[in-house]
PDB file of C-alpha atoms in Angstrom:
ATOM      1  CA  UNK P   8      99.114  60.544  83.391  1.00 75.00           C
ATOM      2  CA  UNK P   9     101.772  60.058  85.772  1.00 76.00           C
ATOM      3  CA  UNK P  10     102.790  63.987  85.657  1.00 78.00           C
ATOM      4  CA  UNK P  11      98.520  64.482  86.208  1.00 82.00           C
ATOM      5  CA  UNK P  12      99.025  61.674  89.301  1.00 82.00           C
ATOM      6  CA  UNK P  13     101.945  63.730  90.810  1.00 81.00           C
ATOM      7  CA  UNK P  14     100.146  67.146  91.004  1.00 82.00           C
ATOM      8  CA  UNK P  15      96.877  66.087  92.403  1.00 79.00           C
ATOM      9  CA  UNK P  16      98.791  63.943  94.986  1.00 79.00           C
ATOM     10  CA  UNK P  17     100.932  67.830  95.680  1.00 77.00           C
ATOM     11  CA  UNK P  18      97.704  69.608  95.952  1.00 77.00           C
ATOM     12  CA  UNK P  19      96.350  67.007  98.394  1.00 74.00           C
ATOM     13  CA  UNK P  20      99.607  67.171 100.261  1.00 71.00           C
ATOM     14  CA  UNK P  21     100.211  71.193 100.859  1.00 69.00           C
ATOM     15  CA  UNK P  22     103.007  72.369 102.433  1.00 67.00           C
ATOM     16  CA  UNK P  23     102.075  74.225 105.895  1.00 65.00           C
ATOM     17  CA  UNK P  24     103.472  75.479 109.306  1.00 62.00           C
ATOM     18  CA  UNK P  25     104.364  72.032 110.446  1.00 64.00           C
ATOM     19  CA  UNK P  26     105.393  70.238 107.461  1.00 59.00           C
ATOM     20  CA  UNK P  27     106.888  66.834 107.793  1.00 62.00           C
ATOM     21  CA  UNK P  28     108.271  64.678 104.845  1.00 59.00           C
ATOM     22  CA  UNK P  29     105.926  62.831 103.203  1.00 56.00           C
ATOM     23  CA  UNK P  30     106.571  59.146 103.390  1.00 54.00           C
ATOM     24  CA  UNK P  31     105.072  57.819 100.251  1.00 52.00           C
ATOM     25  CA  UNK P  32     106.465  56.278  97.587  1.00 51.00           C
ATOM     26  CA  UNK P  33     105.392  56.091  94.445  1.00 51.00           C
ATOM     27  CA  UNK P  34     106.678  52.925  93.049  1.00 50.00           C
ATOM     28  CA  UNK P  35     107.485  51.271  89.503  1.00 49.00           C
ATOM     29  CA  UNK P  36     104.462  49.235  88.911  1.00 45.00           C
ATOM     30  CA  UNK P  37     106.181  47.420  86.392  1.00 43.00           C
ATOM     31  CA  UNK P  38     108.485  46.355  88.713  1.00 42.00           C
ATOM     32  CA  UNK P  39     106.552  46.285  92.145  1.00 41.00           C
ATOM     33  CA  UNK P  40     103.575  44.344  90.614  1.00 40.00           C
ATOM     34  CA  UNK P  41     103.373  40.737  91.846  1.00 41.00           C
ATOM     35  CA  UNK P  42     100.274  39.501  90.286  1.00 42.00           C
ATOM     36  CA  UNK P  43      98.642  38.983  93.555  1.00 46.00           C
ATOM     37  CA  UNK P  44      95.090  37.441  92.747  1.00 48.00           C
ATOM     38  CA  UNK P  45      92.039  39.481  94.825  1.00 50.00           C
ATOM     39  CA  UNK P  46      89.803  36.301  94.674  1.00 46.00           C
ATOM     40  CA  UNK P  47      92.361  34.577  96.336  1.00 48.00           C
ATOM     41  CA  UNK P  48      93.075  37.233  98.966  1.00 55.00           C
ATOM     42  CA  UNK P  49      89.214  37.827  99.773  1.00 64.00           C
ATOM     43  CA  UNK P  50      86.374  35.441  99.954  1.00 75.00           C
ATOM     44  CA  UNK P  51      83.257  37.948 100.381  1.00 86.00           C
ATOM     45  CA  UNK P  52      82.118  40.685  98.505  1.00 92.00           C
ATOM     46  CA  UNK P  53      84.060  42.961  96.539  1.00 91.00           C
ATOM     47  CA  UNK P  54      83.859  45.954  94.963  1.00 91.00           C
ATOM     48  CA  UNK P  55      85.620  47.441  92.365  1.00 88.00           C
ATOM     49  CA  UNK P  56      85.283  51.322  90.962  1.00 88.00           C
ATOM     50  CA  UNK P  57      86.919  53.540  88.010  1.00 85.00           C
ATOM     51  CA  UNK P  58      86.202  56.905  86.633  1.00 84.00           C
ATOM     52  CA  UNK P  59      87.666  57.902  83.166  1.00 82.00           C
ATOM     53  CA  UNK P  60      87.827  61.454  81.569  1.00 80.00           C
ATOM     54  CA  UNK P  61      87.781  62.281  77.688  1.00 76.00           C
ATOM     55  CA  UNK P  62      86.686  64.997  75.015  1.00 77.00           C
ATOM     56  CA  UNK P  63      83.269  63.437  74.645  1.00 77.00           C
ATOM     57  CA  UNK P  64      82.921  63.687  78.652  1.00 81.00           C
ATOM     58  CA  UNK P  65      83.142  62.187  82.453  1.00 85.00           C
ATOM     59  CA  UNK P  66      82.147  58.610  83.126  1.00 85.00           C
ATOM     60  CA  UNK P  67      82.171  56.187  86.234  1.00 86.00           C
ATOM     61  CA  UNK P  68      81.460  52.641  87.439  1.00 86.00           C
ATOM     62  CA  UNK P  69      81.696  50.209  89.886  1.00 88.00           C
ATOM     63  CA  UNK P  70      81.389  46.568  89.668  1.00 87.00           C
ATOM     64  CA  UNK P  71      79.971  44.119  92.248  1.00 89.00           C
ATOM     65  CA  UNK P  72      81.940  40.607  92.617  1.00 88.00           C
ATOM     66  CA  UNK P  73      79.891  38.291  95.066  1.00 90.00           C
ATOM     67  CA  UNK P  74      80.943  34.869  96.804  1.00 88.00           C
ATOM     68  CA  UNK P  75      80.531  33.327  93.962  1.00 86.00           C
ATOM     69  CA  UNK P  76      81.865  35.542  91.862  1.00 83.00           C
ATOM     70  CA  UNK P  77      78.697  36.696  90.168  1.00 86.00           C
ATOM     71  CA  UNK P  78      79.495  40.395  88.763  1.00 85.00           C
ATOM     72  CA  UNK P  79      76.956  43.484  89.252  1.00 88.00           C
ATOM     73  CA  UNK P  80      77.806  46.565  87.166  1.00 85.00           C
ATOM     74  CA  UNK P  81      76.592  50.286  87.931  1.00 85.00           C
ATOM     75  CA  UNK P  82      77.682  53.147  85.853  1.00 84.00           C
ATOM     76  CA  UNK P  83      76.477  56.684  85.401  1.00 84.00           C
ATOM     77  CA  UNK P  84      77.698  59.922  83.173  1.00 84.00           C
ATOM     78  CA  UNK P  85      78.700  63.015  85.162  1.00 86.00           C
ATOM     79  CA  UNK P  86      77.087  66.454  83.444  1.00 84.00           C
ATOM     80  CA  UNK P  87      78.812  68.646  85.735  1.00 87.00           C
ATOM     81  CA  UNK P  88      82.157  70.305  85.596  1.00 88.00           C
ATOM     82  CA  UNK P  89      84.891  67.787  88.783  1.00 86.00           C
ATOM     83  CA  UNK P  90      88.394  67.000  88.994  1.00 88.00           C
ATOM     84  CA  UNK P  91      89.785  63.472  88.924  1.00 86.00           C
ATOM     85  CA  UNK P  92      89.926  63.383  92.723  1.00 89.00           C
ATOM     86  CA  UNK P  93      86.133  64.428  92.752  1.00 91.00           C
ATOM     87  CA  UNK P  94      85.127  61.193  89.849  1.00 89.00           C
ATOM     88  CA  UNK P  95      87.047  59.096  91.881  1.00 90.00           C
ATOM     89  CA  UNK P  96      84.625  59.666  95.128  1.00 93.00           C
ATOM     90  CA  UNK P  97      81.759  59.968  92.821  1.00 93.00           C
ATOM     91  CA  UNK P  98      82.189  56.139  91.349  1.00 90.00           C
ATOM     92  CA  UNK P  99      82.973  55.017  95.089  1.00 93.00           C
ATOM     93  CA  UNK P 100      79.620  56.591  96.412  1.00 94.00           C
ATOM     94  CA  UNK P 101      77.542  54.896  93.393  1.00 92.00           C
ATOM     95  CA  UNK P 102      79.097  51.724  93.967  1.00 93.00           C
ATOM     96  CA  UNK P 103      78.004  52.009  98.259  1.00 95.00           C
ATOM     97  CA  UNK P 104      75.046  52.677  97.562  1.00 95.00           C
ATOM     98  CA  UNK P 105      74.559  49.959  95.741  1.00 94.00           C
ATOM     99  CA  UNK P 106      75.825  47.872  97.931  1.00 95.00           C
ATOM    100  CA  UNK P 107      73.387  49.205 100.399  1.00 95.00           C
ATOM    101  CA  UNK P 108      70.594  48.487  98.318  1.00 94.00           C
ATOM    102  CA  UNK P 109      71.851  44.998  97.807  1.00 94.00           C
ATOM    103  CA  UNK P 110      72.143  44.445 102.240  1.00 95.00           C
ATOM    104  CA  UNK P 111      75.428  43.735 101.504  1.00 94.00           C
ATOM    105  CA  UNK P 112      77.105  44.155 105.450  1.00 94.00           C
ATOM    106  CA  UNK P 113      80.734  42.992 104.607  1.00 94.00           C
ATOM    107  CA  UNK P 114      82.706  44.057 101.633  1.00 93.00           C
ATOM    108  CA  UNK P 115      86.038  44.134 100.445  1.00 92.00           C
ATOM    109  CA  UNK P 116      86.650  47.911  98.574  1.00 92.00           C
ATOM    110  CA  UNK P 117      89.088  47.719  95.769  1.00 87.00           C
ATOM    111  CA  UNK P 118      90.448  50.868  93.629  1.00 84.00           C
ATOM    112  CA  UNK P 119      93.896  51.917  92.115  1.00 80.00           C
ATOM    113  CA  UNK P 120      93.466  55.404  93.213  1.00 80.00           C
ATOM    114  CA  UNK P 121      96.113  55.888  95.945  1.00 83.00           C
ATOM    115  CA  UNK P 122      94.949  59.155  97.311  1.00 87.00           C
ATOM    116  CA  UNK P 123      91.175  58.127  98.401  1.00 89.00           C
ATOM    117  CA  UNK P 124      92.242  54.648  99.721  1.00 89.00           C
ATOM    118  CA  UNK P 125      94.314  56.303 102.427  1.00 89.00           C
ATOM    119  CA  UNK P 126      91.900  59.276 103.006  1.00 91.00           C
ATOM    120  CA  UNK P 127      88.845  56.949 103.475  1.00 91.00           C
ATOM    121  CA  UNK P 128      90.896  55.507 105.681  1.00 89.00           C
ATOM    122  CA  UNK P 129      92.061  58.433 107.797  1.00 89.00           C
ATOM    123  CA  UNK P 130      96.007  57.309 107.218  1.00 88.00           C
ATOM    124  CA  UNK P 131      95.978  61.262 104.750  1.00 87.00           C
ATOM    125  CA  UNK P 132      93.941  64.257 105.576  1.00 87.00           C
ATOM    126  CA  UNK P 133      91.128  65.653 102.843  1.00 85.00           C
ATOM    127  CA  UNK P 134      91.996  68.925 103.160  1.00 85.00           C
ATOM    128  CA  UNK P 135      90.472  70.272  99.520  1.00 87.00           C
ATOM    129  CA  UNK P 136      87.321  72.035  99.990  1.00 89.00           C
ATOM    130  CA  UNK P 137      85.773  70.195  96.715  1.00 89.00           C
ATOM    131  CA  UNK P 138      87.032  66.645  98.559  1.00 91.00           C
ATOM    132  CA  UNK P 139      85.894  67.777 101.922  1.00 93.00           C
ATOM    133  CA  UNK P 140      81.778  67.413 101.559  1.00 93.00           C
ATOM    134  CA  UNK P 141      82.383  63.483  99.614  1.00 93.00           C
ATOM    135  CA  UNK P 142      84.990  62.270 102.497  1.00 94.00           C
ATOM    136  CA  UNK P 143      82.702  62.972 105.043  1.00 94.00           C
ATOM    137  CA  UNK P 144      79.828  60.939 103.051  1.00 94.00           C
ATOM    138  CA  UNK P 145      81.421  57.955 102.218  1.00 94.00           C
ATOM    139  CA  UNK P 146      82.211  57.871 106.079  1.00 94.00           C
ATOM    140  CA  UNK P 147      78.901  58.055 106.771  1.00 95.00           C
ATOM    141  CA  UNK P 148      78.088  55.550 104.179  1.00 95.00           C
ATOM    142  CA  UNK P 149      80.849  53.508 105.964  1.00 95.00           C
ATOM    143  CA  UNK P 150      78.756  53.002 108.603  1.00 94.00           C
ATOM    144  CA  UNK P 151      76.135  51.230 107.208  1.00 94.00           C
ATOM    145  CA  UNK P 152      78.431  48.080 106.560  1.00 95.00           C
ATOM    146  CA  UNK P 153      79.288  45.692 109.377  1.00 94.00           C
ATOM    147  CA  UNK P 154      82.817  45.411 107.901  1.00 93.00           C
ATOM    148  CA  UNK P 155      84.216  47.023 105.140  1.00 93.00           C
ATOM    149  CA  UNK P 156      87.983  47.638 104.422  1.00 92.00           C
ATOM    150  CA  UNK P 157      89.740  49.069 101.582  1.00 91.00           C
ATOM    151  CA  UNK P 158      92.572  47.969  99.905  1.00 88.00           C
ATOM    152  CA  UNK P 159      94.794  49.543  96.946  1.00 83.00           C
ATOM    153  CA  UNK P 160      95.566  47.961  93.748  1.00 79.00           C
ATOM    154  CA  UNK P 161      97.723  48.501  90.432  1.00 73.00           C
ATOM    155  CA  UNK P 162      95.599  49.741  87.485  1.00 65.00           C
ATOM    156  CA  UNK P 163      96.269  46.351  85.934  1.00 61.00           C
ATOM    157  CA  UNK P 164      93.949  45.020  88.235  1.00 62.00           C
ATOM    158  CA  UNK P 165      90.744  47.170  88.019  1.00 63.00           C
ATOM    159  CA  UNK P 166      90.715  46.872  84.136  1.00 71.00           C
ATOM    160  CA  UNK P 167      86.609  46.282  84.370  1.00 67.00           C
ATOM    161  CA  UNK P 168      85.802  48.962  86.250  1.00 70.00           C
ATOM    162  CA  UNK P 169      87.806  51.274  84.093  1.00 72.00           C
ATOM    163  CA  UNK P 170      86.561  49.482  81.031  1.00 73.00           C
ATOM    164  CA  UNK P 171      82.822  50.325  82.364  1.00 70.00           C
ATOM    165  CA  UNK P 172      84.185  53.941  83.304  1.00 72.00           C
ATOM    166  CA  UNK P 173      85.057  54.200  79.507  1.00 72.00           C
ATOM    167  CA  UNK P 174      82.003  53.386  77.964  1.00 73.00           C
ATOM    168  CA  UNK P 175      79.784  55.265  80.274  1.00 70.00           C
ATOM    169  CA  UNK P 176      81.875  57.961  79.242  1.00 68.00           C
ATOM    170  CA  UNK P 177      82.084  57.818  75.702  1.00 67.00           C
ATOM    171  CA  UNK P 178      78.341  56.898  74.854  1.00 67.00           C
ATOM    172  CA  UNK P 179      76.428  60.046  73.995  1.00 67.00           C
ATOM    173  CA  UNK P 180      73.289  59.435  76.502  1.00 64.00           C
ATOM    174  CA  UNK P 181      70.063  60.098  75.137  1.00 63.00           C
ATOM    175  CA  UNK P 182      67.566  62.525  77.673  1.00 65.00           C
ATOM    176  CA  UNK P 183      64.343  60.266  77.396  1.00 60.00           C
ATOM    177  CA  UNK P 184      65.902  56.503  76.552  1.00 59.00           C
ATOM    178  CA  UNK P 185      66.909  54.063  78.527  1.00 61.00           C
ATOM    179  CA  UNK P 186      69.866  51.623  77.435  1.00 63.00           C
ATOM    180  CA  UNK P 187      69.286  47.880  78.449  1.00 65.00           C
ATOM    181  CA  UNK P 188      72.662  46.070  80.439  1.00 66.00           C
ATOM    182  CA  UNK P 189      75.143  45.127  78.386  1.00 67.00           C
ATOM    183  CA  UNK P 190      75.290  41.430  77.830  1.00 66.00           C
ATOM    184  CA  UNK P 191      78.077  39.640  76.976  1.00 65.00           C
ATOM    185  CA  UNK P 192      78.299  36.200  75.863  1.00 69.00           C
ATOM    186  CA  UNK P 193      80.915  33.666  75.480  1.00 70.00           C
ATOM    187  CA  UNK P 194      81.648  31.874  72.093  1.00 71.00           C
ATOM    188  CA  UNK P 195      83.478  29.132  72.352  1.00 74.00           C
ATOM    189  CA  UNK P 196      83.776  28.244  68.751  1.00 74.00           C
ATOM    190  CA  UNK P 197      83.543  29.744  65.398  1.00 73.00           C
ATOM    191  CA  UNK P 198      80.064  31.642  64.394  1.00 70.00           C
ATOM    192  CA  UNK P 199      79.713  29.828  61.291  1.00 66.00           C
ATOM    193  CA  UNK P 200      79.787  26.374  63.182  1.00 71.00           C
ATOM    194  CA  UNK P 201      76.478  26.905  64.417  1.00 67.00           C
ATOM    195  CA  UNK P 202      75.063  27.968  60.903  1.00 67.00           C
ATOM    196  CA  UNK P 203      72.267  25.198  59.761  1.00 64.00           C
ATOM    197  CA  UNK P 204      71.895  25.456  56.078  1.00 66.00           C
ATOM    198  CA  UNK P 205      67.899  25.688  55.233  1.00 67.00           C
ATOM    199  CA  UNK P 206      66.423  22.705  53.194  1.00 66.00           C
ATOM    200  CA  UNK P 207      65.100  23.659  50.273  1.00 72.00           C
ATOM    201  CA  UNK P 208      62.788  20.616  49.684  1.00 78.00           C
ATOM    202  CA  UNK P 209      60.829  21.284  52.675  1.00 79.00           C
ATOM    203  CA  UNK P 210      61.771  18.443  54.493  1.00 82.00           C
ATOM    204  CA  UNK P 211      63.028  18.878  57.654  1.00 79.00           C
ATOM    205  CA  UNK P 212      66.957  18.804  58.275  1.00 75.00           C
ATOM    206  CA  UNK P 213      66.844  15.246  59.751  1.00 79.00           C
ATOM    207  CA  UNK P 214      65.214  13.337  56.823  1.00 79.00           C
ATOM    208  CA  UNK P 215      67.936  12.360  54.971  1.00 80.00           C
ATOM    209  CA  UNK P 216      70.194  11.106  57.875  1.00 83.00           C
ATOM    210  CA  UNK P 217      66.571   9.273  59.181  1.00 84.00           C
ATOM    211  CA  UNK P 218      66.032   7.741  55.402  1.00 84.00           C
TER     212      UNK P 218
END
């Protein structure tokens, strides 16, 4: 991963005519992590996005995090051949425009892809010809927002958009279904705690305690 990180950051980054050192650093996340909390930094919306790759195909998502922290997921299976720069602006776009469906005019954008933070944000230059046509649309999707920034984050901390980027991925989609949201619930005890034997007399449960 990191040798896969280092060549698509060269490709972005060709030497030409005028070249000038680059002055990024790639740093030790294990030692440059610092646990910073996003809900602390950031009180509006945010949005977080993740594409993952495997043999059983391409998958990306974006989750929604509101004021109050109420979480909106949007995922979607790529059937067409794109490079990991290429899912990464592909899982941005789908979660933009669903901001834009929501009205949502101020947003915080949160990914741990290093490359398209600073592109979107004009500090590197998309010079690919595949990256080319999706910078210039999320700019224009830029503009639809009153205020939207975009910050960069260690992989640690976008675990649920990657974990929705994995299962869009994996799950063989069928052509004519359609698969409900995910729900997930929160146990706070034991399963068998809430098991209430059946009474076999026909009585209800309470008669015995009532007698």
């Amino acid at each position: 991963m990191k040798g896969q990180a280092l060549a698509d950051h060269l490709v972005e980054n060709p030497v030409g005519g005028e070249y000038e050192p680059l002055k990024t650093y790639f740093f030790d996340t294990e030692v440059s992590f610092v646990g910073e909390d996003i809900a602390e930094a950031y009180d509006g919306w945010r949005m977080f996005f993740d594409g993952a790759a495997n043999f059983k195909g391409v998958g990306i998502g974006a989750v929604l995090v509101s004021e109050t922290s109420q979480h909106y997921l949007v995922s979607a299976k790529l059937r067409f051949p794109c490079t990991n720069n290429m899912v990464e602006y592909e899982d941005c776009i789908l979660g933009l425009n669903m901001a834009i469906d929501m009205n949502i005019q101020e947003m915080l954008v949160i990914n741990d892809s290093d490359l398209l933070v600073h592109q979107v944000q004009r500090e590197w230059a998309a010079k690919n010809t595949k990256i080319l046509p999706y910078f210039h649309y999320v700019q224009e999707l830029m503009k639809r927002f009153t205020k939207i920034e975009f910050k960069h984050v260690t992989r640690i901390q976008n675990e649920f958009a990657d974990a929705l980027a994995t299962l869009s991925s994996i799950i063989q989609h069928p052509d004519k279904n359609f698969i409900d949201p995910i729900l997930v619930r929160i146990n706070n005890q034991p399963a068998y705690c809430a098991h209430v034997a059946e009474e076999t007399d026909g009585k209800p449960w309470f008669h015995d305690i009532k007698e």
